[in-house]
Amino acid sequence: FLAADQVPLKFKPIRIHRVLSIQKHFSQVLVNEYAGDVFHQAGWALASLNIIGCPGVLVRSTLTGVRDLFVLPYHGLTRGPTSFVAGLMAGSGSLVRNGHSALIPLL
């Protein structure tokens, strides 16, 4: 069973003005534009396949935890020492929680 887990595909908007074209040509332009977006995101899609436990999800979750480890204490630091310690605890918990939940499918 192959499945892609939490793979966000994002497409850039296309602005088109005064189109004078046949439908076949217009369709080809759209396909080419969106195919480029998919091609640029194919690495994350392949890394998110459930073949070996979603390495893409592992990286994304771990990066979220690492970001929280630095961002939450920083925001707390602007509010005082007690908030800094609370932010440090919350950031550490996020790192453990996100890293741990991403590693469980690999076990």
mmCIF file of N, CA, C and O in Angstrom:
data_model
loop_
_atom_site.group_PDB
_atom_site.id
_atom_site.type_symbol
_atom_site.label_atom_id
_atom_site.label_comp_id
_atom_site.label_asym_id
_atom_site.label_seq_id
_atom_site.Cartn_x
_atom_site.Cartn_y
_atom_site.Cartn_z
ATOM 1 N N PHE A 1 0.847 -1.179 0.000
ATOM 2 C CA PHE A 1 0.000 0.000 0.000
ATOM 3 C C PHE A 1 0.887 1.235 0.000
ATOM 4 O O PHE A 1 1.719 1.407 0.862
ATOM 5 N N LEU A 2 0.757 2.076 -0.996
ATOM 6 C CA LEU A 2 1.475 3.345 -1.051
ATOM 7 C C LEU A 2 0.519 4.473 -0.702
ATOM 8 O O LEU A 2 -0.586 4.547 -1.214
ATOM 9 N N ALA A 3 0.976 5.356 0.156
ATOM 10 C CA ALA A 3 0.168 6.517 0.512
ATOM 11 C C ALA A 3 1.090 7.697 0.722
ATOM 12 O O ALA A 3 2.221 7.536 1.169
ATOM 13 N N ALA A 4 0.630 8.844 0.393
ATOM 14 C CA ALA A 4 1.374 10.073 0.660
ATOM 15 C C ALA A 4 0.718 10.738 1.848
ATOM 16 O O ALA A 4 -0.489 10.947 1.868
ATOM 17 N N ASP A 5 1.525 11.053 2.848
ATOM 18 C CA ASP A 5 0.994 11.581 4.097
ATOM 19 C C ASP A 5 1.350 13.046 4.242
ATOM 20 O O ASP A 5 2.522 13.417 4.170
ATOM 21 N N GLN A 6 0.353 13.877 4.439
ATOM 22 C CA GLN A 6 0.527 15.305 4.711
ATOM 23 C C GLN A 6 1.400 15.987 3.658
ATOM 24 O O GLN A 6 2.369 16.670 3.964
ATOM 25 N N VAL A 7 1.072 15.783 2.405
ATOM 26 C CA VAL A 7 1.839 16.398 1.321
ATOM 27 C C VAL A 7 1.080 17.629 0.831
ATOM 28 O O VAL A 7 0.111 17.511 0.097
ATOM 29 N N PRO A 8 1.514 18.821 1.253
ATOM 30 C CA PRO A 8 0.848 20.024 0.766
ATOM 31 C C PRO A 8 1.369 20.406 -0.617
ATOM 32 O O PRO A 8 2.561 20.604 -0.802
ATOM 33 N N LEU A 9 0.499 20.449 -1.577
ATOM 34 C CA LEU A 9 0.866 20.929 -2.911
ATOM 35 C C LEU A 9 0.336 22.348 -3.049
ATOM 36 O O LEU A 9 -0.845 22.593 -2.855
ATOM 37 N N LYS A 10 1.219 23.259 -3.384
ATOM 38 C CA LYS A 10 0.827 24.656 -3.516
ATOM 39 C C LYS A 10 1.056 25.088 -4.954
ATOM 40 O O LYS A 10 2.116 24.845 -5.517
ATOM 41 N N PHE A 11 0.059 25.724 -5.535
ATOM 42 C CA PHE A 11 0.134 26.182 -6.910
ATOM 43 C C PHE A 11 0.103 27.701 -6.940
ATOM 44 O O PHE A 11 -0.683 28.328 -6.252
ATOM 45 N N LYS A 12 0.990 28.270 -7.757
ATOM 46 C CA LYS A 12 1.025 29.717 -7.907
ATOM 47 C C LYS A 12 -0.190 30.152 -8.727
ATOM 48 O O LYS A 12 -0.593 29.464 -9.658
ATOM 49 N N PRO A 13 -0.757 31.289 -8.394
ATOM 50 C CA PRO A 13 -1.856 31.789 -9.232
ATOM 51 C C PRO A 13 -1.340 32.223 -10.597
ATOM 52 O O PRO A 13 -0.201 32.659 -10.733
ATOM 53 N N ILE A 14 -2.190 32.081 -11.580
ATOM 54 C CA ILE A 14 -1.848 32.497 -12.937
ATOM 55 C C ILE A 14 -2.732 33.679 -13.298
ATOM 56 O O ILE A 14 -3.948 33.613 -13.152
ATOM 57 N N ARG A 15 -2.116 34.734 -13.760
ATOM 58 C CA ARG A 15 -2.880 35.905 -14.202
ATOM 59 C C ARG A 15 -2.901 35.899 -15.721
ATOM 60 O O ARG A 15 -1.861 35.906 -16.372
ATOM 61 N N ILE A 16 -4.088 35.917 -16.256
ATOM 62 C CA ILE A 16 -4.248 35.883 -17.705
ATOM 63 C C ILE A 16 -5.131 37.061 -18.114
ATOM 64 O O ILE A 16 -6.195 37.265 -17.555
ATOM 65 N N HIS A 17 -4.662 37.806 -19.094
ATOM 66 C CA HIS A 17 -5.410 38.961 -19.578
ATOM 67 C C HIS A 17 -5.557 38.857 -21.093
ATOM 68 O O HIS A 17 -4.621 38.514 -21.804
ATOM 69 N N ARG A 18 -6.716 39.160 -21.580
ATOM 70 C CA ARG A 18 -7.001 39.253 -23.014
ATOM 71 C C ARG A 18 -6.482 38.040 -23.793
ATOM 72 O O ARG A 18 -5.594 38.145 -24.628
ATOM 73 N N VAL A 19 -7.034 36.904 -23.485
ATOM 74 C CA VAL A 19 -6.606 35.676 -24.141
ATOM 75 C C VAL A 19 -7.356 35.491 -25.450
ATOM 76 O O VAL A 19 -8.568 35.471 -25.486
ATOM 77 N N LEU A 20 -6.614 35.389 -26.538
ATOM 78 C CA LEU A 20 -7.167 35.063 -27.838
ATOM 79 C C LEU A 20 -6.441 33.805 -28.313
ATOM 80 O O LEU A 20 -5.353 33.865 -28.879
ATOM 81 N N SER A 21 -7.023 32.670 -28.018
ATOM 82 C CA SER A 21 -6.353 31.408 -28.297
ATOM 83 C C SER A 21 -7.394 30.317 -28.489
ATOM 84 O O SER A 21 -8.525 30.426 -28.028
ATOM 85 N N ILE A 22 -6.968 29.240 -29.135
ATOM 86 C CA ILE A 22 -7.863 28.094 -29.235
ATOM 87 C C ILE A 22 -7.766 27.310 -27.935
ATOM 88 O O ILE A 22 -6.787 27.412 -27.197
ATOM 89 N N GLN A 23 -8.783 26.543 -27.643
ATOM 90 C CA GLN A 23 -8.863 25.846 -26.368
ATOM 91 C C GLN A 23 -7.675 24.899 -26.157
ATOM 92 O O GLN A 23 -7.141 24.812 -25.063
ATOM 93 N N LYS A 24 -7.252 24.216 -27.198
ATOM 94 C CA LYS A 24 -6.153 23.275 -27.070
ATOM 95 C C LYS A 24 -4.870 23.988 -26.633
ATOM 96 O O LYS A 24 -4.163 23.527 -25.730
ATOM 97 N N HIS A 25 -4.567 25.115 -27.235
ATOM 98 C CA HIS A 25 -3.360 25.869 -26.872
ATOM 99 C C HIS A 25 -3.466 26.422 -25.453
ATOM 100 O O HIS A 25 -2.509 26.359 -24.677
ATOM 101 N N PHE A 26 -4.619 26.956 -25.107
ATOM 102 C CA PHE A 26 -4.845 27.507 -23.776
ATOM 103 C C PHE A 26 -4.694 26.414 -22.717
ATOM 104 O O PHE A 26 -4.042 26.609 -21.688
ATOM 105 N N SER A 27 -5.266 25.241 -22.976
ATOM 106 C CA SER A 27 -5.144 24.118 -22.045
ATOM 107 C C SER A 27 -3.692 23.704 -21.879
ATOM 108 O O SER A 27 -3.247 23.397 -20.771
ATOM 109 N N GLN A 28 -2.943 23.686 -22.963
ATOM 110 C CA GLN A 28 -1.535 23.303 -22.901
ATOM 111 C C GLN A 28 -0.734 24.295 -22.058
ATOM 112 O O GLN A 28 0.145 23.898 -21.304
ATOM 113 N N VAL A 29 -1.040 25.577 -22.178
ATOM 114 C CA VAL A 29 -0.355 26.591 -21.371
ATOM 115 C C VAL A 29 -0.623 26.350 -19.887
ATOM 116 O O VAL A 29 0.294 26.395 -19.061
ATOM 117 N N LEU A 30 -1.871 26.074 -19.528
ATOM 118 C CA LEU A 30 -2.209 25.805 -18.131
ATOM 119 C C LEU A 30 -1.511 24.554 -17.614
ATOM 120 O O LEU A 30 -0.965 24.536 -16.508
ATOM 121 N N VAL A 31 -1.540 23.483 -18.398
ATOM 122 C CA VAL A 31 -0.893 22.231 -17.986
ATOM 123 C C VAL A 31 0.595 22.457 -17.777
ATOM 124 O O VAL A 31 1.174 21.987 -16.785
ATOM 125 N N ASN A 32 1.246 23.152 -18.688
ATOM 126 C CA ASN A 32 2.679 23.412 -18.547
ATOM 127 C C ASN A 32 2.983 24.222 -17.292
ATOM 128 O O ASN A 32 3.963 23.963 -16.592
ATOM 129 N N GLU A 33 2.165 25.213 -17.016
ATOM 130 C CA GLU A 33 2.388 26.055 -15.839
ATOM 131 C C GLU A 33 2.256 25.250 -14.548
ATOM 132 O O GLU A 33 3.113 25.305 -13.677
ATOM 133 N N TYR A 34 1.171 24.479 -14.426
ATOM 134 C CA TYR A 34 0.956 23.708 -13.207
ATOM 135 C C TYR A 34 1.878 22.503 -13.112
ATOM 136 O O TYR A 34 2.250 22.084 -12.023
ATOM 137 N N ALA A 35 2.296 21.945 -14.233
ATOM 138 C CA ALA A 35 3.252 20.834 -14.207
ATOM 139 C C ALA A 35 4.582 21.308 -13.629
ATOM 140 O O ALA A 35 5.248 20.562 -12.907
ATOM 141 N N GLY A 36 4.956 22.526 -13.929
ATOM 142 C CA GLY A 36 6.178 23.087 -13.348
ATOM 143 C C GLY A 36 6.095 23.177 -11.835
ATOM 144 O O GLY A 36 7.052 22.865 -11.123
ATOM 145 N N ASP A 37 4.936 23.594 -11.313
ATOM 146 C CA ASP A 37 4.742 23.653 -9.862
ATOM 147 C C ASP A 37 4.850 22.269 -9.240
ATOM 148 O O ASP A 37 5.483 22.087 -8.194
ATOM 149 N N VAL A 38 4.231 21.283 -9.865
ATOM 150 C CA VAL A 38 4.276 19.915 -9.342
ATOM 151 C C VAL A 38 5.706 19.381 -9.395
ATOM 152 O O VAL A 38 6.177 18.740 -8.453
ATOM 153 N N PHE A 39 6.409 19.647 -10.487
ATOM 154 C CA PHE A 39 7.783 19.176 -10.629
ATOM 155 C C PHE A 39 8.672 19.731 -9.517
ATOM 156 O O PHE A 39 9.495 19.017 -8.954
ATOM 157 N N HIS A 40 8.504 21.011 -9.179
ATOM 158 C CA HIS A 40 9.320 21.620 -8.130
ATOM 159 C C HIS A 40 9.000 21.051 -6.750
ATOM 160 O O HIS A 40 9.830 21.113 -5.851
ATOM 161 N N GLN A 41 7.806 20.489 -6.574
ATOM 162 C CA GLN A 41 7.410 19.945 -5.281
ATOM 163 C C GLN A 41 7.495 18.416 -5.243
ATOM 164 O O GLN A 41 7.156 17.798 -4.242
ATOM 165 N N ALA A 42 7.978 17.804 -6.302
ATOM 166 C CA ALA A 42 8.008 16.339 -6.378
ATOM 167 C C ALA A 42 8.916 15.725 -5.322
ATOM 168 O O ALA A 42 8.642 14.625 -4.827
ATOM 169 N N GLY A 43 9.976 16.404 -4.941
ATOM 170 C CA GLY A 43 10.878 15.867 -3.926
ATOM 171 C C GLY A 43 10.180 15.619 -2.610
ATOM 172 O O GLY A 43 10.313 14.561 -2.003
ATOM 173 N N TRP A 44 9.390 16.604 -2.163
ATOM 174 C CA TRP A 44 8.656 16.421 -0.906
ATOM 175 C C TRP A 44 7.586 15.350 -1.052
ATOM 176 O O TRP A 44 7.341 14.587 -0.131
ATOM 177 N N ALA A 45 6.963 15.294 -2.214
ATOM 178 C CA ALA A 45 5.929 14.264 -2.417
ATOM 179 C C ALA A 45 6.552 12.874 -2.364
ATOM 180 O O ALA A 45 6.011 11.970 -1.718
ATOM 181 N N LEU A 46 7.697 12.679 -3.004
ATOM 182 C CA LEU A 46 8.362 11.373 -2.961
ATOM 183 C C LEU A 46 8.860 11.049 -1.559
ATOM 184 O O LEU A 46 8.792 9.906 -1.116
ATOM 185 N N ALA A 47 9.362 12.047 -0.864
ATOM 186 C CA ALA A 47 9.861 11.817 0.491
ATOM 187 C C ALA A 47 8.737 11.516 1.468
ATOM 188 O O ALA A 47 8.972 10.965 2.537
ATOM 189 N N SER A 48 7.499 11.850 1.110
ATOM 190 C CA SER A 48 6.374 11.628 2.005
ATOM 191 C C SER A 48 5.654 10.314 1.749
ATOM 192 O O SER A 48 4.661 10.017 2.403
ATOM 193 N N LEU A 49 6.123 9.539 0.797
ATOM 194 C CA LEU A 49 5.489 8.245 0.558
ATOM 195 C C LEU A 49 5.720 7.318 1.745
ATOM 196 O O LEU A 49 6.784 7.307 2.342
ATOM 197 N N ASN A 50 4.722 6.542 2.074
ATOM 198 C CA ASN A 50 4.791 5.635 3.222
ATOM 199 C C ASN A 50 5.524 4.342 2.888
ATOM 200 O O ASN A 50 5.066 3.265 3.208
ATOM 201 N N ILE A 51 6.682 4.444 2.241
ATOM 202 C CA ILE A 51 7.457 3.251 1.933
ATOM 203 C C ILE A 51 8.359 2.904 3.118
ATOM 204 O O ILE A 51 8.412 1.775 3.566
ATOM 205 N N ILE A 52 9.066 3.894 3.622
ATOM 206 C CA ILE A 52 9.985 3.659 4.732
ATOM 207 C C ILE A 52 9.648 4.542 5.924
ATOM 208 O O ILE A 52 10.511 4.891 6.717
ATOM 209 N N GLY A 53 8.417 4.926 6.072
ATOM 210 C CA GLY A 53 8.017 5.690 7.242
ATOM 211 C C GLY A 53 8.017 7.190 7.071
ATOM 212 O O GLY A 53 8.222 7.904 8.022
ATOM 213 N N CYS A 54 7.818 7.673 5.908
ATOM 214 C CA CYS A 54 7.643 9.099 5.630
ATOM 215 C C CYS A 54 8.819 9.966 6.077
ATOM 216 O O CYS A 54 8.714 10.730 7.032
ATOM 217 N N PRO A 55 9.955 9.876 5.408
ATOM 218 C CA PRO A 55 11.065 10.743 5.799
ATOM 219 C C PRO A 55 10.738 12.223 5.638
ATOM 220 O O PRO A 55 11.267 13.053 6.375
ATOM 221 N N GLY A 56 9.864 12.558 4.700
ATOM 222 C CA GLY A 56 9.465 13.961 4.546
ATOM 223 C C GLY A 56 8.733 14.473 5.767
ATOM 224 O O GLY A 56 8.952 15.597 6.227
ATOM 225 N N VAL A 57 7.856 13.635 6.329
ATOM 226 C CA VAL A 57 7.128 14.015 7.545
ATOM 227 C C VAL A 57 8.103 14.112 8.718
ATOM 228 O O VAL A 57 7.990 15.000 9.559
ATOM 229 N N LEU A 58 9.078 13.205 8.769
ATOM 230 C CA LEU A 58 10.092 13.242 9.826
ATOM 231 C C LEU A 58 10.844 14.567 9.798
ATOM 232 O O LEU A 58 10.996 15.234 10.826
ATOM 233 N N VAL A 59 11.283 14.981 8.628
ATOM 234 C CA VAL A 59 12.034 16.237 8.503
ATOM 235 C C VAL A 59 11.152 17.419 8.863
ATOM 236 O O VAL A 59 11.552 18.300 9.639
ATOM 237 N N ARG A 60 9.923 17.441 8.332
ATOM 238 C CA ARG A 60 9.012 18.560 8.594
ATOM 239 C C ARG A 60 8.677 18.655 10.079
ATOM 240 O O ARG A 60 8.685 19.739 10.666
ATOM 241 N N SER A 61 8.389 17.529 10.722
ATOM 242 C CA SER A 61 8.051 17.536 12.149
ATOM 243 C C SER A 61 9.240 17.947 13.006
ATOM 244 O O SER A 61 9.090 18.714 13.957
ATOM 245 N N THR A 62 10.409 17.441 12.663
ATOM 246 C CA THR A 62 11.601 17.795 13.427
ATOM 247 C C THR A 62 11.912 19.278 13.274
ATOM 248 O O THR A 62 12.260 19.948 14.255
ATOM 249 N N LEU A 63 11.778 19.810 12.067
ATOM 250 C CA LEU A 63 12.016 21.246 11.864
ATOM 251 C C LEU A 63 11.019 22.092 12.650
ATOM 252 O O LEU A 63 11.377 23.147 13.179
ATOM 253 N N THR A 64 9.774 21.628 12.742
ATOM 254 C CA THR A 64 8.772 22.341 13.542
ATOM 255 C C THR A 64 9.198 22.366 15.006
ATOM 256 O O THR A 64 9.126 23.399 15.674
ATOM 257 N N GLY A 65 9.663 21.219 15.518
ATOM 258 C CA GLY A 65 10.121 21.156 16.903
ATOM 259 C C GLY A 65 11.327 22.036 17.160
ATOM 260 O O GLY A 65 11.405 22.736 18.182
ATOM 261 N N VAL A 66 12.289 22.042 16.235
ATOM 262 C CA VAL A 66 13.485 22.877 16.388
ATOM 263 C C VAL A 66 13.105 24.354 16.338
ATOM 264 O O VAL A 66 13.607 25.167 17.127
ATOM 265 N N ARG A 67 12.203 24.703 15.422
ATOM 266 C CA ARG A 67 11.750 26.107 15.337
ATOM 267 C C ARG A 67 11.098 26.523 16.659
ATOM 268 O O ARG A 67 11.408 27.583 17.210
ATOM 269 N N ASP A 68 10.218 25.667 17.199
ATOM 270 C CA ASP A 68 9.559 25.982 18.465
ATOM 271 C C ASP A 68 10.552 26.097 19.614
ATOM 272 O O ASP A 68 10.358 26.898 20.533
ATOM 273 N N LEU A 69 11.620 25.298 19.564
ATOM 274 C CA LEU A 69 12.632 25.330 20.614
ATOM 275 C C LEU A 69 13.288 26.705 20.711
ATOM 276 O O LEU A 69 13.682 27.134 21.790
ATOM 277 N N PHE A 70 13.389 27.418 19.599
ATOM 278 C CA PHE A 70 14.011 28.736 19.614
ATOM 279 C C PHE A 70 12.997 29.873 19.657
ATOM 280 O O PHE A 70 13.215 30.877 20.329
ATOM 281 N N VAL A 71 11.884 29.718 18.945
ATOM 282 C CA VAL A 71 10.913 30.809 18.831
ATOM 283 C C VAL A 71 10.132 31.017 20.137
ATOM 284 O O VAL A 71 9.952 32.158 20.584
ATOM 285 N N LEU A 72 9.663 29.936 20.745
ATOM 286 C CA LEU A 72 8.840 30.084 21.954
ATOM 287 C C LEU A 72 9.605 30.726 23.117
ATOM 288 O O LEU A 72 9.076 31.628 23.776
ATOM 289 N N PRO A 73 10.844 30.301 23.402
ATOM 290 C CA PRO A 73 11.582 31.015 24.457
ATOM 291 C C PRO A 73 11.871 32.482 24.105
ATOM 292 O O PRO A 73 11.839 33.349 24.978
ATOM 293 N N TYR A 74 12.115 32.757 22.826
ATOM 294 C CA TYR A 74 12.366 34.141 22.408
ATOM 295 C C TYR A 74 11.145 35.018 22.685
ATOM 296 O O TYR A 74 11.275 36.122 23.228
ATOM 297 N N HIS A 75 9.965 34.500 22.321
ATOM 298 C CA HIS A 75 8.745 35.276 22.595
ATOM 299 C C HIS A 75 8.539 35.445 24.100
ATOM 300 O O HIS A 75 8.081 36.492 24.549
ATOM 301 N N GLY A 76 8.870 34.411 24.865
ATOM 302 C CA GLY A 76 8.749 34.513 26.315
ATOM 303 C C GLY A 76 9.734 35.505 26.903
ATOM 304 O O GLY A 76 9.437 36.193 27.879
ATOM 305 N N LEU A 77 10.919 35.593 26.314
ATOM 306 C CA LEU A 77 11.943 36.504 26.801
ATOM 307 C C LEU A 77 11.480 37.953 26.732
ATOM 308 O O LEU A 77 11.845 38.769 27.582
ATOM 309 N N THR A 78 10.654 38.267 25.751
ATOM 310 C CA THR A 78 10.150 39.639 25.625
ATOM 311 C C THR A 78 9.121 39.971 26.703
ATOM 312 O O THR A 78 8.796 41.136 26.891
ATOM 313 N N ARG A 79 8.629 38.945 27.401
ATOM 314 C CA ARG A 79 7.609 39.166 28.438
ATOM 315 C C ARG A 79 8.153 39.025 29.856
ATOM 316 O O ARG A 79 7.449 39.324 30.807
ATOM 317 N N GLY A 80 9.370 38.490 29.987
ATOM 318 C CA GLY A 80 9.952 38.361 31.315
ATOM 319 C C GLY A 80 10.542 36.985 31.541
ATOM 320 O O GLY A 80 10.354 36.064 30.743
ATOM 321 N N PRO A 81 11.251 36.834 32.685
ATOM 322 C CA PRO A 81 11.953 35.579 32.946
ATOM 323 C C PRO A 81 11.028 34.376 33.126
ATOM 324 O O PRO A 81 11.342 33.272 32.681
ATOM 325 N N THR A 82 9.892 34.571 33.745
ATOM 326 C CA THR A 82 8.960 33.456 33.947
ATOM 327 C C THR A 82 8.404 32.976 32.610
ATOM 328 O O THR A 82 8.320 31.767 32.365
ATOM 329 N N SER A 83 8.066 33.900 31.751
ATOM 330 C CA SER A 83 7.578 33.538 30.416
ATOM 331 C C SER A 83 8.675 32.891 29.578
ATOM 332 O O SER A 83 8.415 32.009 28.762
ATOM 333 N N PHE A 84 9.928 33.315 29.787
ATOM 334 C CA PHE A 84 11.047 32.697 29.081
ATOM 335 C C PHE A 84 11.168 31.223 29.460
ATOM 336 O O PHE A 84 11.314 30.351 28.592
ATOM 337 N N VAL A 85 11.101 30.933 30.758
ATOM 338 C CA VAL A 85 11.194 29.545 31.215
ATOM 339 C C VAL A 85 10.010 28.737 30.686
ATOM 340 O O VAL A 85 10.178 27.602 30.228
ATOM 341 N N ALA A 86 8.817 29.322 30.702
ATOM 342 C CA ALA A 86 7.643 28.630 30.162
ATOM 343 C C ALA A 86 7.820 28.375 28.672
ATOM 344 O O ALA A 86 7.472 27.286 28.176
ATOM 345 N N GLY A 87 8.364 29.330 27.941
ATOM 346 C CA GLY A 87 8.614 29.152 26.511
ATOM 347 C C GLY A 87 9.670 28.096 26.254
ATOM 348 O O GLY A 87 9.558 27.309 25.306
ATOM 349 N N LEU A 88 10.692 28.048 27.098
ATOM 350 C CA LEU A 88 11.735 27.035 26.973
ATOM 351 C C LEU A 88 11.165 25.642 27.199
ATOM 352 O O LEU A 88 11.475 24.701 26.470
ATOM 353 N N MET A 89 10.300 25.522 28.193
ATOM 354 C CA MET A 89 9.657 24.224 28.465
ATOM 355 C C MET A 89 8.734 23.824 27.310
ATOM 356 O O MET A 89 8.738 22.675 26.871
ATOM 357 N N ALA A 90 7.952 24.785 26.817
ATOM 358 C CA ALA A 90 7.032 24.488 25.714
ATOM 359 C C ALA A 90 7.804 24.143 24.441
ATOM 360 O O ALA A 90 7.429 23.212 23.714
ATOM 361 N N GLY A 91 8.887 24.852 24.162
ATOM 362 C CA GLY A 91 9.699 24.567 22.983
ATOM 363 C C GLY A 91 10.362 23.207 23.067
ATOM 364 O O GLY A 91 10.402 22.461 22.086
ATOM 365 N N SER A 92 10.882 22.874 24.246
ATOM 366 C CA SER A 92 11.496 21.555 24.436
ATOM 367 C C SER A 92 10.467 20.449 24.274
ATOM 368 O O SER A 92 10.724 19.420 23.647
ATOM 369 N N GLY A 93 9.297 20.666 24.834
ATOM 370 C CA GLY A 93 8.221 19.683 24.692
ATOM 371 C C GLY A 93 7.801 19.503 23.239
ATOM 372 O O GLY A 93 7.545 18.383 22.791
ATOM 373 N N SER A 94 7.755 20.589 22.499
ATOM 374 C CA SER A 94 7.397 20.513 21.080
ATOM 375 C C SER A 94 8.438 19.730 20.298
ATOM 376 O O SER A 94 8.096 18.914 19.430
ATOM 377 N N LEU A 95 9.715 19.949 20.596
ATOM 378 C CA LEU A 95 10.777 19.220 19.908
ATOM 379 C C LEU A 95 10.665 17.721 20.179
ATOM 380 O O LEU A 95 10.718 16.910 19.258
ATOM 381 N N VAL A 96 10.465 17.361 21.438
ATOM 382 C CA VAL A 96 10.335 15.939 21.791
ATOM 383 C C VAL A 96 9.075 15.354 21.168
ATOM 384 O O VAL A 96 9.100 14.275 20.581
ATOM 385 N N ARG A 97 7.963 16.063 21.274
ATOM 386 C CA ARG A 97 6.684 15.566 20.753
ATOM 387 C C ARG A 97 6.715 15.404 19.239
ATOM 388 O O ARG A 97 6.339 14.363 18.709
ATOM 389 N N ASN A 98 7.197 16.415 18.536
ATOM 390 C CA ASN A 98 7.222 16.340 17.074
ATOM 391 C C ASN A 98 8.244 15.335 16.572
ATOM 392 O O ASN A 98 7.973 14.582 15.647
ATOM 393 N N GLY A 99 9.412 15.304 17.159
ATOM 394 C CA GLY A 99 10.421 14.341 16.746
ATOM 395 C C GLY A 99 9.994 12.911 17.059
ATOM 396 O O GLY A 99 10.163 12.000 16.259
ATOM 397 N N HIS A 100 9.387 12.724 18.231
ATOM 398 C CA HIS A 100 8.948 11.393 18.660
ATOM 399 C C HIS A 100 7.809 10.876 17.788
ATOM 400 O O HIS A 100 7.809 9.728 17.348
ATOM 401 N N SER A 101 6.832 11.729 17.511
ATOM 402 C CA SER A 101 5.685 11.286 16.710
ATOM 403 C C SER A 101 6.092 10.983 15.270
ATOM 404 O O SER A 101 5.488 10.155 14.602
ATOM 405 N N ALA A 102 7.138 11.637 14.783
ATOM 406 C CA ALA A 102 7.613 11.370 13.431
ATOM 407 C C ALA A 102 8.427 10.086 13.362
ATOM 408 O O ALA A 102 8.474 9.425 12.334
ATOM 409 N N LEU A 103 9.076 9.699 14.465
ATOM 410 C CA LEU A 103 9.913 8.498 14.470
ATOM 411 C C LEU A 103 9.116 7.227 14.732
ATOM 412 O O LEU A 103 9.566 6.152 14.362
ATOM 413 N N ILE A 104 7.956 7.304 15.352
ATOM 414 C CA ILE A 104 7.188 6.112 15.690
ATOM 415 C C ILE A 104 6.899 5.225 14.473
ATOM 416 O O ILE A 104 7.070 4.023 14.556
ATOM 417 N N PRO A 105 6.503 5.764 13.315
ATOM 418 C CA PRO A 105 6.246 4.871 12.168
ATOM 419 C C PRO A 105 7.496 4.140 11.686
ATOM 420 O O PRO A 105 7.386 3.105 11.040
ATOM 421 N N LEU A 106 8.682 4.641 12.005
ATOM 422 C CA LEU A 106 9.906 3.993 11.559
ATOM 423 C C LEU A 106 10.247 2.772 12.403
ATOM 424 O O LEU A 106 11.033 1.932 11.996
ATOM 425 N N LEU A 107 9.678 2.679 13.604
ATOM 426 C CA LEU A 107 9.990 1.561 14.508
ATOM 427 C C LEU A 107 9.201 0.324 14.177
ATOM 428 O O LEU A 107 8.203 0.261 13.641
#
